[in-house]
Structure formats: structure tokens, C-alpha cells
Amino acid sequence: MVNNIPKLFGTSGIRGKFQEDVTIKLALDVSRALAKYIGGKGKKVVIGRDTRTSGKIMEHVMTAGLEECGCDVLLLGMVPTPVVGYATLKKHADAGIMITASHNPSPYTGIKLWNSDGLAYKQEQERTIEKIVYGQDFELVSWDELGTEYDISSFKDEYIKDIIKISEVDPEKPLKVVVDCANGAGSYLSPEALRKSGMDVITLNSQPDGFFPGRNPEPNSENLQELMKTVKALGADVGLAHDGDADRMIAIDENGNISDFDKLLTVIAKEFGGTVVTTVDASACLDTAMEKIGGNVLRTPVGDVHVAESINKNNATFGGEPSGTWLHPDFCMCPDGLLSGLRIVRAIQKNGKLSKQLDDIENYPTIREKVVCPNDKKQTVMNEVNKNFEKEFEDIKEILKIDGLRLSFNDGSWVLIRPSGTEPYVRITAEGKTQEHLDIIEEKSKNFLNKII
Ligand code: MG
């Protein structure tokens, strides 16, 4: 077997342009490799897909690959990613496959794999699948042992019922909610969950369409202008926006302003209390808020899989990335944008206006800078950063080397130096408890990097 095989999986599964990077042959091989990995004949695999034009073809070919290796396939059809995670758990399947390219534009597709407990595949597991694919080491069965496919699309109803129940949204306090599904996998189900919770729902871009005619599926302020205007014009209580596969959610407050992503995460983390998990690049506003209520924050490398693993290991109550990818361990370990939306609704019902809740969270001056660094120099630069950068400071409270280098200081300020995964940059992210402290951190960071690059 080849050891130095190229990676197929990135930070969130396999992702690339359909037919250019992600071919039919690759999809077939990944499904055959998955079948072998989980034990082949008699095993069960759940498959769901987003609204992309290539989704059904990918589903057909992966179904074929699994069945020719003796696995049964449970087909959900077009569903948000969290439905795949939850169905894999509840149907006692041996694995789940979500065919999605999340927030990427229409020409892209992707494959994300799920464990029987609803947790995304870890890196080691993805590595094993890659090895089987590169070795073409499959175990096909004979004609009389082929797997069978079953339609489990009605499972969506069970999922909707269960997220509504766990969210504890009060149907007696209806809010006016505008939801923007980006013509993606949240279309139908996210509005349905809100309506069945008793909310007054207005939809935008909620007809499934793989061309994403309404907006780009990345939920950011540039793409959510229409939603912001609609919330304001209709006097709605809140706007909710999903990405292409609805594992993410971003909220717009009642004034039509997009919420600060870190503050939005903090609003919900506070509702849970206890130990919460986030990534190295998240704001210290979460730490401050959690400390106030006697809770604490753990940090992981960037990526929802790392957050999920840490939640599991540390028995955390909640976790998420500032991108709006939140995990609700009281429900399932798959990031869930629909449940996140319901939880925002519940928080507004309980605590009042979203703008006020966001304003109550402390704000710190922040910088996000990038310093040009050729890809082949990144490793040397990061070695030097890991070895000597801390010597620039005297008030360090904690050093984290799990994903780049993150130094936090006694007053709660912090800096993260991290190489970009895809571009020729090293990024500096820093937050100061005061502008003066931030200026010092920024200057020292830039000087240090300029000296060694
Ligand atoms: Mg996504």
C-alpha cells in the first residue's frame, strides 16, 4: 500500500468541482471503500444530498458502489446535512454519506462521511478510506448478495418533530421570522420546522435550485443584503440564513443588521452554561460571558469535527465555530443549522430582542491581517513562530499550539498566528481588551513575521 498518497479529504470532507476534481469514478470508489471499511455485506448506509444539479448522479453512483459491495442503502433524498447525521444515529446505520459542497458555488460537489453515532468522520478514518481508494482494494459481492435500497425520506418528519421538541420553542409566543435557505438543502424543512413551532414565517430563496439563483450559498453580509432589508421592511423579529446544506445558521436582528458571528454563538452558549467548546480563532467575548455565569470555554483546531470530538471527550453542553456551525450535543453530534435557528427563536422568546442580547455581550477591538508567505516557507516560519514568538511578551497566560500558535494574555487579550490552508499567507488574528494592548500585539506580531519571512 502507498504511504504518501495525496489527501482526498480536506477540513470538511471531499470537496471540489464536479467532474474536474470530484469525478463519478471517485464517488464510486469512495462508496466502495466505505463499504469495505464498515464491514461490507449486511451493513447499512444512509445517503442524503443537497440541491446541486450533480446531487442525484452522485447519489446513484454511490448507491451502486455500496450495493455492489453488499451494503443496504437508506435514501433520504434532498435533505439538510443534520438530517443525515440524525438518521444515521436513529436508524442504527453503520455510516452516513452527505453529498454536498456546503457553501461553495454551484459547480462544486462534495462527500462528507458520518459515523453510526452521528459524529463526522475523523481524520484517521478519512485516511483509511483514502488508502483503500488508492489501493483499489475493494470487496465486491456476487449477484445474489447485492445490497438493497430503501426510501426513508419520511424520516424527515421524525427529525422535524424531534428538533422542535428539544428546542422548547413556545408556540404560544409566535414571532415573525424571515428565513433565507439560499435555494439549498434547508429549503422546505427549515421553514416547516419554524411553522410547526407556531411561528409566523416568511421565506426567501426557499425553493430548491442547484443553480442558487437567489444568492450565493455562503451566509455572509454581502450575500444576505436582501434578507436584511426584508427583515427591516416587514418589521420581523428575526432573520435566519443557512448555507447550502443548512448545517450553518446566521441570524439578522430585528433592525435588519447581521449579527456579529462570535456574539451570536455567545448568546446561545450562555443559555447552556457549563463547559462549551469553540475554535482557536473565536473571540474572547465568549470566555468573558461564560466566566460571568460560572462556565468555561475549551478551544480546538479550526473545523467542526474537532469541536465535536472535544464536546464528546469533555462532556460539553454546546459547541460551535464562529462561522455559524453549531453543535447541540443534547440532540445529535452533527452541526445543525435548523436547530440553531429554533434556538435563536427560543432565546428571543425568553430574553427579548436579539439586538439587545447581542449588545449586552462585551465588544473588543480585533484585527485580522495577512502577511504574504510563500507556501514552501510556511513550515519554517511556523517552526520559528512556535519556538520564539512567545519571547516577545511577558504577560502570557496560556500557550496553545493545536492549530497555529495562540497566545493568550493575563488581561484576556490574545493573538493567533496561523498559516492559511489554501493561500500563500500567514494570518494574524488578535483581540485586545484595550486598543493600546491590541496595538502592541499587532506591532510585535508584524515585526516578528517580517523578520523571519
Ligand atoms: Mg455547510
Coordinates of N, CA and C in Angstrom, one line a residue, residues 131-358:
K131 N -6.7 5.3 1.7 CA -5.8 4.2 1.4 C -6.5 3.1 0.6
I132 N -7.7 2.8 1.0 CA -8.5 1.8 0.3 C -8.8 2.2 -1.2
V133 N -9.1 3.5 -1.3 CA -9.4 4.1 -2.7 C -8.1 4.0 -3.5
Y134 N -7.0 4.4 -3.0 CA -5.7 4.4 -3.8 C -5.2 3.0 -4.1
G135 N -5.5 2.1 -3.2 CA -5.1 0.7 -3.4 C -6.1 -0.1 -4.2
Q136 N -7.2 0.6 -4.5 CA -8.3 -0.1 -5.3 C -8.6 -1.4 -4.7
D137 N -8.6 -1.4 -3.4 CA -8.7 -2.7 -2.6 C -10.1 -2.9 -2.2
F138 N -11.0 -3.2 -3.1 CA -12.5 -3.3 -2.8 C -12.9 -4.7 -2.7
E139 N -14.1 -4.9 -2.1 CA -14.6 -6.3 -1.9 C -16.0 -6.4 -2.5
L140 N -16.1 -6.6 -3.8 CA -17.4 -6.7 -4.4 C -18.0 -8.1 -4.2
V141 N -19.4 -8.1 -4.1 CA -20.0 -9.4 -3.8 C -20.7 -9.9 -5.1
S142 N -21.1 -11.1 -5.1 CA -21.7 -11.7 -6.3 C -23.2 -11.3 -6.4
W143 N -23.8 -11.6 -7.6 CA -25.1 -11.1 -7.9 C -26.2 -11.5 -6.9
D144 N -26.0 -12.6 -6.2 CA -27.0 -13.0 -5.2 C -26.8 -12.4 -3.8
E145 N -25.8 -11.6 -3.7 CA -25.5 -11.0 -2.4 C -25.6 -9.5 -2.4
L146 N -26.1 -8.9 -3.5 CA -26.1 -7.4 -3.6 C -27.0 -6.8 -2.6
G147 N -26.6 -5.5 -2.2 CA -27.5 -4.8 -1.2 C -28.8 -4.3 -1.9
T148 N -29.6 -3.8 -1.0 CA -31.0 -3.3 -1.4 C -31.1 -1.8 -1.0
E149 N -31.9 -1.1 -1.8 CA -32.1 0.3 -1.3 C -33.5 0.5 -0.8
Y150 N -33.6 1.4 0.2 CA -34.8 1.7 0.9 C -35.0 3.2 0.9
D151 N -36.3 3.6 0.7 CA -36.6 5.0 0.7 C -37.0 5.4 2.1
I152 N -36.2 6.2 2.8 CA -36.5 6.6 4.2 C -36.8 8.2 4.2
S153 N -37.3 8.7 3.1 CA -37.5 10.2 3.0 C -38.5 10.6 4.1
S154 N -39.4 9.7 4.5 CA -40.4 10.1 5.5 C -39.7 10.3 6.9
F155 N -38.4 10.0 7.0 CA -37.7 10.2 8.3 C -37.7 11.7 8.6
K156 N -37.8 12.5 7.6 CA -37.7 14.0 7.8 C -38.7 14.4 8.8
D157 N -39.9 13.8 8.8 CA -41.0 14.2 9.7 C -40.6 14.0 11.2
E158 N -39.9 12.8 11.4 CA -39.4 12.5 12.7 C -38.4 13.5 13.2
Y159 N -37.5 13.8 12.3 CA -36.4 14.8 12.6 C -37.0 16.2 13.0
I160 N -38.0 16.6 12.2 CA -38.6 17.9 12.5 C -39.3 17.9 13.8
K161 N -40.1 16.8 14.1 CA -40.8 16.7 15.4 C -39.7 16.7 16.5
D162 N -38.6 16.0 16.4 CA -37.6 16.0 17.5 C -36.9 17.3 17.7
I163 N -36.5 18.0 16.6 CA -35.8 19.3 16.9 C -36.8 20.3 17.5
I164 N -38.0 20.3 17.1 CA -39.0 21.2 17.7 C -39.1 20.9 19.2
K165 N -39.2 19.6 19.5 CA -39.4 19.2 20.9 C -38.2 19.7 21.8
I166 N -37.0 19.4 21.3 CA -35.8 19.7 22.1 C -35.5 21.2 22.2
S167 N -36.0 21.9 21.2 CA -35.7 23.4 21.2 C -36.5 24.1 22.2
E168 N -37.6 23.5 22.7 CA -38.6 24.1 23.6 C -39.1 25.5 23.2
V169 N -39.2 25.7 21.9 CA -39.8 26.9 21.4 C -41.3 26.9 21.8
D170 N -41.8 28.1 22.3 CA -43.1 28.2 22.8 C -44.1 28.6 21.7
P171 N -45.0 27.7 21.3 CA -45.9 28.0 20.2 C -46.9 29.1 20.6
E172 N -47.0 29.4 21.9 CA -48.0 30.5 22.3 C -47.4 31.9 22.2
K173 N -46.1 31.9 21.8 CA -45.4 33.3 21.6 C -44.9 33.4 20.2
P174 N -45.8 33.5 19.2 CA -45.3 33.5 17.8 C -44.5 34.7 17.5
L175 N -43.4 34.5 16.8 CA -42.5 35.6 16.3 C -42.6 35.6 14.8
K176 N -42.4 36.8 14.3 CA -42.3 36.9 12.8 C -40.9 36.6 12.4
V177 N -40.7 35.5 11.6 CA -39.4 35.1 11.3 C -39.2 35.0 9.7
V178 N -38.2 35.7 9.2 CA -37.9 35.6 7.8 C -36.7 34.6 7.7
V179 N -36.9 33.5 6.9 CA -35.8 32.5 6.7 C -35.4 32.5 5.3
D180 N -34.0 32.5 5.1 CA -33.4 32.5 3.7 C -32.6 31.2 3.6
C181 N -33.1 30.3 2.7 CA -32.4 29.0 2.6 C -31.4 28.9 1.5
A182 N -31.2 30.0 0.8 CA -30.2 30.0 -0.3 C -30.5 29.1 -1.4
N183 N -31.8 28.6 -1.6 CA -32.2 27.6 -2.5 C -31.4 26.3 -2.3
G184 N -31.0 26.1 -1.1 CA -30.2 24.9 -0.7 C -31.0 23.9 0.0
A185 N -30.3 23.0 0.7 CA -30.9 21.9 1.4 C -31.9 22.2 2.5
G186 N -31.8 23.4 3.0 CA -32.7 23.8 4.1 C -34.1 24.2 3.6
S187 N -34.2 24.4 2.3 CA -35.5 24.7 1.6 C -36.5 23.7 2.1
Y188 N -37.7 24.1 2.3 CA -38.8 23.3 2.8 C -38.7 23.0 4.3
L189 N -37.6 22.3 4.7 CA -37.6 21.8 6.1 C -37.4 22.9 7.1
S190 N -36.5 23.9 6.9 CA -36.3 24.9 7.9 C -37.6 25.8 8.1
P191 N -38.2 26.2 6.9 CA -39.5 26.9 7.1 C -40.5 26.0 7.8
E192 N -40.5 24.7 7.5 CA -41.5 23.8 8.0 C -41.3 23.7 9.6
A193 N -40.1 23.6 10.0 CA -39.8 23.5 11.4 C -40.3 24.7 12.2
L194 N -40.1 25.9 11.6 CA -40.5 27.1 12.2 C -42.0 27.3 12.2
R195 N -42.7 26.9 11.1 CA -44.1 27.0 11.1 C -44.7 26.0 12.1
K196 N -44.2 24.8 12.1 CA -44.8 23.8 13.0 C -44.5 24.2 14.5
S197 N -43.6 25.1 14.7 CA -43.3 25.6 16.1 C -44.3 26.8 16.4
G198 N -45.2 27.1 15.4 CA -46.1 28.2 15.7 C -45.7 29.6 15.3
M199 N -44.5 29.7 14.6 CA -44.0 31.0 14.2 C -44.7 31.5 12.9
D200 N -44.7 32.8 12.7 CA -45.2 33.4 11.5 C -44.0 33.5 10.5
V201 N -44.0 32.7 9.5 CA -42.8 32.5 8.7 C -42.9 33.1 7.3
I202 N -41.9 33.9 6.9 CA -41.8 34.4 5.5 C -40.5 33.8 5.0
T203 N -40.6 33.3 3.7 CA -39.4 32.6 3.2 C -38.8 33.4 2.1
L204 N -37.5 33.3 2.0 CA -36.7 33.9 0.8 C -35.9 32.7 0.3
N205 N -35.8 32.6 -1.0 CA -34.9 31.6 -1.6 C -35.1 30.2 -1.0
S206 N -36.4 29.8 -0.9 CA -36.7 28.5 -0.2 C -37.3 27.5 -1.2
Q207 N -37.0 27.7 -2.5 CA -37.3 26.7 -3.5 C -36.0 26.0 -3.8
P208 N -35.9 24.7 -3.7 CA -34.6 24.1 -4.0 C -34.2 24.3 -5.5
D209 N -32.9 24.8 -5.7 CA -32.5 25.0 -7.0 C -30.9 25.0 -7.0
G210 N -30.3 24.0 -7.7 CA -28.9 23.9 -7.6 C -28.1 24.9 -8.3
F211 N -28.8 25.8 -9.0 CA -28.1 27.0 -9.6 C -27.9 28.1 -8.6
F212 N -28.5 28.0 -7.5 CA -28.6 29.1 -6.5 C -28.9 30.4 -7.0
P213 N -30.0 30.5 -7.7 CA -30.4 31.8 -8.4 C -30.6 33.0 -7.4
G214 N -31.0 32.7 -6.2 CA -31.3 33.7 -5.2 C -30.1 34.4 -4.6
R215 N -29.2 33.6 -4.2 CA -27.9 34.2 -3.7 C -26.8 33.1 -3.6
N216 N -25.6 33.6 -3.4 CA -24.5 32.7 -3.2 C -24.8 32.0 -1.8
P217 N -24.5 30.6 -1.8 CA -24.9 29.9 -0.5 C -24.0 30.2 0.7
E218 N -23.0 31.0 0.6 CA -22.2 31.4 1.8 C -23.0 32.5 2.6
P219 N -23.3 32.2 3.8 CA -24.1 33.2 4.6 C -23.2 34.3 5.2
N220 N -22.9 35.3 4.4 CA -22.2 36.5 4.9 C -22.9 37.8 4.6
S221 N -22.4 38.9 5.1 CA -23.2 40.1 4.9 C -23.4 40.5 3.5
E222 N -22.4 40.2 2.6 CA -22.5 40.6 1.2 C -23.7 39.8 0.6
N223 N -23.8 38.5 0.9 CA -24.9 37.7 0.3 C -26.2 37.8 1.0
L224 N -26.3 38.4 2.2 CA -27.5 38.5 2.9 C -28.2 39.8 2.9
Q225 N -27.8 40.7 2.0 CA -28.4 42.0 1.9 C -29.9 42.0 1.8
E226 N -30.4 41.1 0.9 CA -31.9 41.0 0.6 C -32.6 40.6 1.9
L227 N -32.0 39.7 2.7 CA -32.6 39.2 3.9 C -32.7 40.3 4.9
M228 N -31.6 41.1 5.0 CA -31.5 42.2 6.0 C -32.6 43.2 5.7
K229 N -32.7 43.6 4.4 CA -33.7 44.6 4.0 C -35.1 44.0 4.3
T230 N -35.4 42.7 4.0 CA -36.7 42.2 4.2 C -37.1 42.2 5.7
V231 N -36.2 41.8 6.5 CA -36.5 41.7 8.0 C -36.9 43.1 8.4
K232 N -36.2 44.1 8.0 CA -36.5 45.5 8.4 C -37.8 46.0 7.8
A233 N -38.0 45.8 6.5 CA -39.2 46.2 5.8 C -40.4 45.6 6.4
L234 N -40.4 44.3 6.8 CA -41.6 43.6 7.3 C -41.7 43.8 8.8
G235 N -40.8 44.4 9.5 CA -40.8 44.5 10.9 C -40.8 43.2 11.6
A236 N -39.9 42.3 11.0 CA -39.8 40.9 11.6 C -39.0 41.0 12.9
D237 N -39.2 39.9 13.7 CA -38.4 39.8 15.0 C -37.0 39.3 14.7
V238 N -36.8 38.5 13.7 CA -35.5 37.9 13.4 C -35.5 37.4 11.9
G239 N -34.2 37.4 11.4 CA -34.0 36.7 10.1 C -33.0 35.6 10.3
L240 N -33.3 34.5 9.6 CA -32.4 33.3 9.8 C -31.9 33.0 8.4
A241 N -30.5 32.7 8.3 CA -30.0 32.3 7.0 C -29.2 31.1 7.1
H242 N -29.3 30.2 6.1 CA -28.5 29.0 6.1 C -27.5 29.0 4.9
D243 N -26.5 28.1 5.0 CA -25.6 27.8 3.9 C -26.2 26.8 3.0
G244 N -25.5 26.3 2.0 CA -26.1 25.3 1.0 C -26.6 24.0 1.6
D245 N -26.0 23.6 2.7 CA -26.5 22.3 3.3 C -27.1 22.5 4.6
A246 N -27.3 23.7 5.1 CA -28.0 24.0 6.3 C -27.5 23.4 7.5
D247 N -26.2 23.2 7.6 CA -25.6 22.8 8.9 C -25.2 24.1 9.6
R248 N -25.2 25.2 8.9 CA -24.9 26.5 9.5 C -26.1 27.4 9.5
M249 N -26.1 28.4 10.5 CA -27.2 29.4 10.6 C -26.5 30.7 11.0
I250 N -27.0 31.8 10.4 CA -26.6 33.1 10.8 C -27.9 33.9 11.0
A251 N -27.9 34.8 12.1 CA -29.1 35.5 12.3 C -29.0 37.0 12.0
I252 N -30.1 37.6 11.6 CA -30.2 39.0 11.4 C -31.1 39.6 12.5
D253 N -30.7 40.6 13.2 CA -31.6 41.1 14.3 C -32.8 41.9 13.8
E254 N -33.6 42.4 14.7 CA -34.9 43.0 14.3 C -34.7 44.3 13.6
N255 N -33.5 44.9 13.7 CA -33.2 46.1 12.9 C -32.7 45.9 11.5
G256 N -32.6 44.6 11.2 CA -32.0 44.3 9.9 C -30.5 44.2 9.8
N257 N -29.9 44.2 11.0 CA -28.4 44.1 11.0 C -28.0 42.6 11.1
I258 N -26.9 42.3 10.4 CA -26.4 40.9 10.5 C -25.7 40.9 11.9
S259 N -25.8 39.8 12.6 CA -25.2 39.7 13.9 C -23.7 39.4 13.8
D260 N -23.0 39.9 14.8 CA -21.6 39.5 14.9 C -21.6 38.0 15.2
F261 N -20.8 37.2 14.4 CA -20.9 35.8 14.5 C -20.4 35.3 15.9
D262 N -19.4 35.9 16.4 CA -18.9 35.4 17.8 C -20.0 35.7 18.8
K263 N -20.6 36.9 18.7 CA -21.6 37.3 19.7 C -22.8 36.4 19.6
L264 N -23.2 36.0 18.4 CA -24.4 35.1 18.2 C -24.1 33.8 18.9
L265 N -22.9 33.3 18.7 CA -22.5 32.0 19.3 C -22.6 32.1 20.8
T266 N -22.2 33.3 21.3 CA -22.1 33.5 22.8 C -23.6 33.6 23.4
V267 N -24.5 34.2 22.6 CA -25.9 34.3 23.1 C -26.4 32.9 23.4
I268 N -26.1 31.9 22.5 CA -26.7 30.6 22.8 C -25.9 29.8 23.8
A269 N -24.5 30.0 23.7 CA -23.7 29.3 24.7 C -24.1 29.6 26.1
K270 N -24.4 30.9 26.4 CA -24.9 31.4 27.7 C -26.1 30.6 28.1
E271 N -27.0 30.3 27.2 CA -28.2 29.6 27.6 C -27.9 28.2 28.1
F272 N -26.8 27.6 27.6 CA -26.4 26.3 28.1 C -25.6 26.3 29.4
G273 N -24.7 27.2 29.5 CA -23.8 27.3 30.7 C -22.8 26.1 30.7
G274 N -22.1 25.9 31.8 CA -21.2 24.8 31.9 C -20.0 24.9 31.0
T275 N -19.5 23.8 30.4 CA -18.4 23.8 29.5 C -18.8 23.9 28.1
V276 N -18.3 24.9 27.3 CA -18.6 25.0 25.9 C -17.3 24.9 25.1
V277 N -17.4 24.5 23.9 CA -16.2 24.3 23.0 C -16.3 25.2 21.8
T278 N -15.2 25.9 21.5 CA -15.1 26.6 20.2 C -13.7 26.5 19.7
T279 N -13.4 27.2 18.6 CA -12.1 27.0 17.9 C -11.1 28.1 18.3
V280 N -9.9 27.9 17.9 CA -8.8 28.9 18.3 C -9.0 30.3 17.8
D281 N -9.8 30.4 16.7 CA -10.0 31.8 16.1 C -11.2 32.5 16.7
A282 N -11.9 31.9 17.7 CA -13.1 32.6 18.2 C -12.8 33.7 19.2
S283 N -13.7 34.6 19.3 CA -13.5 35.8 20.2 C -13.5 35.5 21.7
A284 N -12.8 36.3 22.4 CA -12.7 36.2 23.9 C -14.0 36.7 24.5
C285 N -15.0 37.2 23.7 CA -16.2 37.7 24.3 C -17.0 36.4 24.8
L286 N -16.7 35.3 24.2 CA -17.3 34.0 24.7 C -16.8 33.7 26.1
D287 N -15.5 33.8 26.3 CA -14.9 33.5 27.6 C -15.4 34.4 28.7
T288 N -15.4 35.7 28.4 CA -15.9 36.7 29.3 C -17.3 36.3 29.8
A289 N -18.2 36.1 28.8 CA -19.6 35.8 29.1 C -19.7 34.5 29.9
M290 N -19.0 33.5 29.5 CA -19.1 32.2 30.2 C -18.5 32.3 31.7
E291 N -17.4 33.1 31.8 CA -16.9 33.2 33.2 C -17.9 33.9 34.1
K292 N -18.6 34.9 33.6 CA -19.7 35.6 34.4 C -20.7 34.7 34.9
I293 N -21.0 33.6 34.2 CA -22.1 32.7 34.7 C -21.5 31.4 35.2
G294 N -20.2 31.4 35.5 CA -19.5 30.3 36.1 C -19.2 29.1 35.2
G295 N -19.2 29.4 33.9 CA -18.9 28.3 32.9 C -17.5 28.5 32.4
N296 N -17.1 27.7 31.5 CA -15.8 27.8 30.9 C -15.7 27.4 29.4
V297 N -14.6 27.7 28.8 CA -14.5 27.6 27.3 C -13.3 26.7 27.0
L298 N -13.5 25.7 26.1 CA -12.3 24.9 25.7 C -12.1 25.2 24.2
R299 N -10.9 25.2 23.7 CA -10.6 25.6 22.3 C -10.0 24.4 21.6
T300 N -10.4 24.3 20.3 CA -9.9 23.2 19.4 C -9.3 23.8 18.1
P301 N -8.6 23.0 17.3 CA -8.3 23.5 16.0 C -9.5 23.8 15.2
V302 N -9.4 24.7 14.1 CA -10.5 25.0 13.3 C -11.1 23.8 12.6
G303 N -12.4 23.7 12.5 CA -13.1 22.6 11.9 C -14.1 22.0 12.9
D304 N -15.3 21.7 12.3 CA -16.4 21.3 13.2 C -16.1 19.9 13.8
V305 N -15.3 19.1 13.1 CA -15.0 17.7 13.6 C -14.3 17.8 14.9
H306 N -13.3 18.7 14.9 CA -12.5 18.9 16.2 C -13.4 19.4 17.3
V307 N -14.3 20.3 17.0 CA -15.3 20.7 18.0 C -16.1 19.6 18.6
A308 N -16.6 18.7 17.6 CA -17.4 17.6 18.0 C -16.6 16.6 18.9
E309 N -15.4 16.3 18.5 CA -14.6 15.4 19.3 C -14.4 15.9 20.7
S310 N -14.1 17.2 20.8 CA -13.8 17.8 22.2 C -15.1 17.8 23.0
I311 N -16.3 18.1 22.4 CA -17.5 18.1 23.1 C -17.7 16.7 23.7
N312 N -17.5 15.7 22.9 CA -17.7 14.3 23.4 C -16.7 13.9 24.5
K313 N -15.5 14.3 24.3 CA -14.5 14.0 25.3 C -14.7 14.7 26.7
N314 N -15.1 15.9 26.6 CA -15.2 16.8 27.8 C -16.6 16.9 28.3
N315 N -17.6 16.2 27.7 CA -18.9 16.3 28.2 C -19.5 17.7 28.1
A316 N -19.1 18.4 27.1 CA -19.5 19.8 27.0 C -21.0 19.9 26.7
T317 N -21.6 21.1 27.0 CA -23.0 21.3 26.8 C -23.4 21.8 25.4
F318 N -22.4 22.4 24.8 CA -22.6 23.1 23.5 C -21.3 23.4 22.8
G319 N -21.3 23.6 21.5 CA -20.0 24.0 20.9 C -20.3 24.5 19.5
G320 N -19.3 25.3 19.0 CA -19.5 25.8 17.6 C -18.4 26.6 17.1
E321 N -18.4 26.8 15.8 CA -17.4 27.7 15.2 C -18.1 29.1 15.0
P322 N -17.4 30.2 15.0 CA -18.0 31.5 14.7 C -18.6 31.5 13.3
S323 N -18.3 30.6 12.4 CA -18.9 30.6 11.1 C -20.4 30.3 11.1
G324 N -20.9 30.0 12.3 CA -22.4 29.6 12.4 C -22.6 28.1 12.4
T325 N -21.5 27.4 12.5 CA -21.6 25.9 12.5 C -21.7 25.5 14.0
W326 N -22.9 25.2 14.5 CA -23.0 24.9 15.9 C -23.5 23.5 16.1
L327 N -22.9 22.9 17.2 CA -23.3 21.5 17.6 C -24.1 21.5 18.9
H328 N -25.1 20.7 18.9 CA -26.1 20.6 20.0 C -26.0 19.2 20.6
P329 N -25.1 18.9 21.5 CA -24.9 17.5 21.9 C -26.1 17.0 22.7
D330 N -27.1 17.8 23.1 CA -28.3 17.2 23.7 C -29.2 16.6 22.7
F331 N -28.9 16.9 21.4 CA -29.7 16.3 20.3 C -28.9 15.3 19.5
C332 N -27.8 15.8 18.8 CA -27.0 14.9 17.9 C -25.7 15.6 17.7
M333 N -24.6 14.9 17.4 CA -23.3 15.5 17.2 C -23.0 16.0 15.8
C334 N -24.0 16.2 15.0 CA -23.9 16.7 13.7 C -24.3 18.2 13.7
P335 N -23.4 19.1 13.2 CA -23.8 20.5 13.2 C -25.2 20.7 12.6
D336 N -26.0 21.5 13.2 CA -27.4 21.6 12.8 C -28.0 23.0 12.7
G337 N -28.1 23.6 11.5 CA -28.5 24.9 11.3 C -30.0 25.2 11.6
L338 N -30.8 24.1 11.4 CA -32.2 24.2 11.7 C -32.5 24.4 13.2
L339 N -31.8 23.5 13.9 CA -32.0 23.5 15.4 C -31.4 24.8 15.9
S340 N -30.3 25.3 15.3 CA -29.6 26.6 15.7 C -30.6 27.7 15.6
G341 N -31.4 27.7 14.5 CA -32.4 28.7 14.2 C -33.5 28.7 15.2
L342 N -34.0 27.5 15.6 CA -35.0 27.4 16.6 C -34.5 27.9 17.9
R343 N -33.2 27.6 18.2 CA -32.7 28.0 19.5 C -32.6 29.6 19.6
I344 N -32.3 30.2 18.5 CA -32.3 31.7 18.4 C -33.7 32.2 18.7
V345 N -34.7 31.6 18.1 CA -36.1 31.9 18.3 C -36.5 31.8 19.8
R346 N -36.1 30.7 20.4 CA -36.3 30.4 21.8 C -35.7 31.5 22.7
A347 N -34.4 31.8 22.3 CA -33.7 32.8 23.1 C -34.4 34.2 23.1
I348 N -34.9 34.5 21.9 CA -35.7 35.8 21.8 C -37.0 35.8 22.6
Q349 N -37.7 34.6 22.5 CA -38.9 34.5 23.3 C -38.6 34.6 24.8
K350 N -37.5 34.1 25.2 CA -37.1 34.1 26.7 C -36.6 35.4 27.1
N351 N -35.6 36.0 26.3 CA -34.8 37.1 26.8 C -35.0 38.4 26.1
G352 N -35.9 38.4 25.1 CA -36.2 39.7 24.4 C -35.4 39.9 23.2
K353 N -35.5 41.1 22.7 CA -34.9 41.5 21.4 C -33.5 40.9 21.1
L354 N -33.2 40.5 19.9 CA -31.9 39.9 19.6 C -30.8 41.0 19.7
S355 N -31.1 42.2 19.1 CA -30.1 43.3 19.1 C -29.7 43.6 20.5
K356 N -30.6 43.6 21.5 CA -30.2 43.9 22.9 C -29.3 42.8 23.4
Q357 N -29.7 41.5 23.1 CA -28.9 40.4 23.7 C -27.5 40.4 23.1
L358 N -27.4 40.9 21.8 CA -26.0 40.9 21.2 C -25.3 42.1 21.8

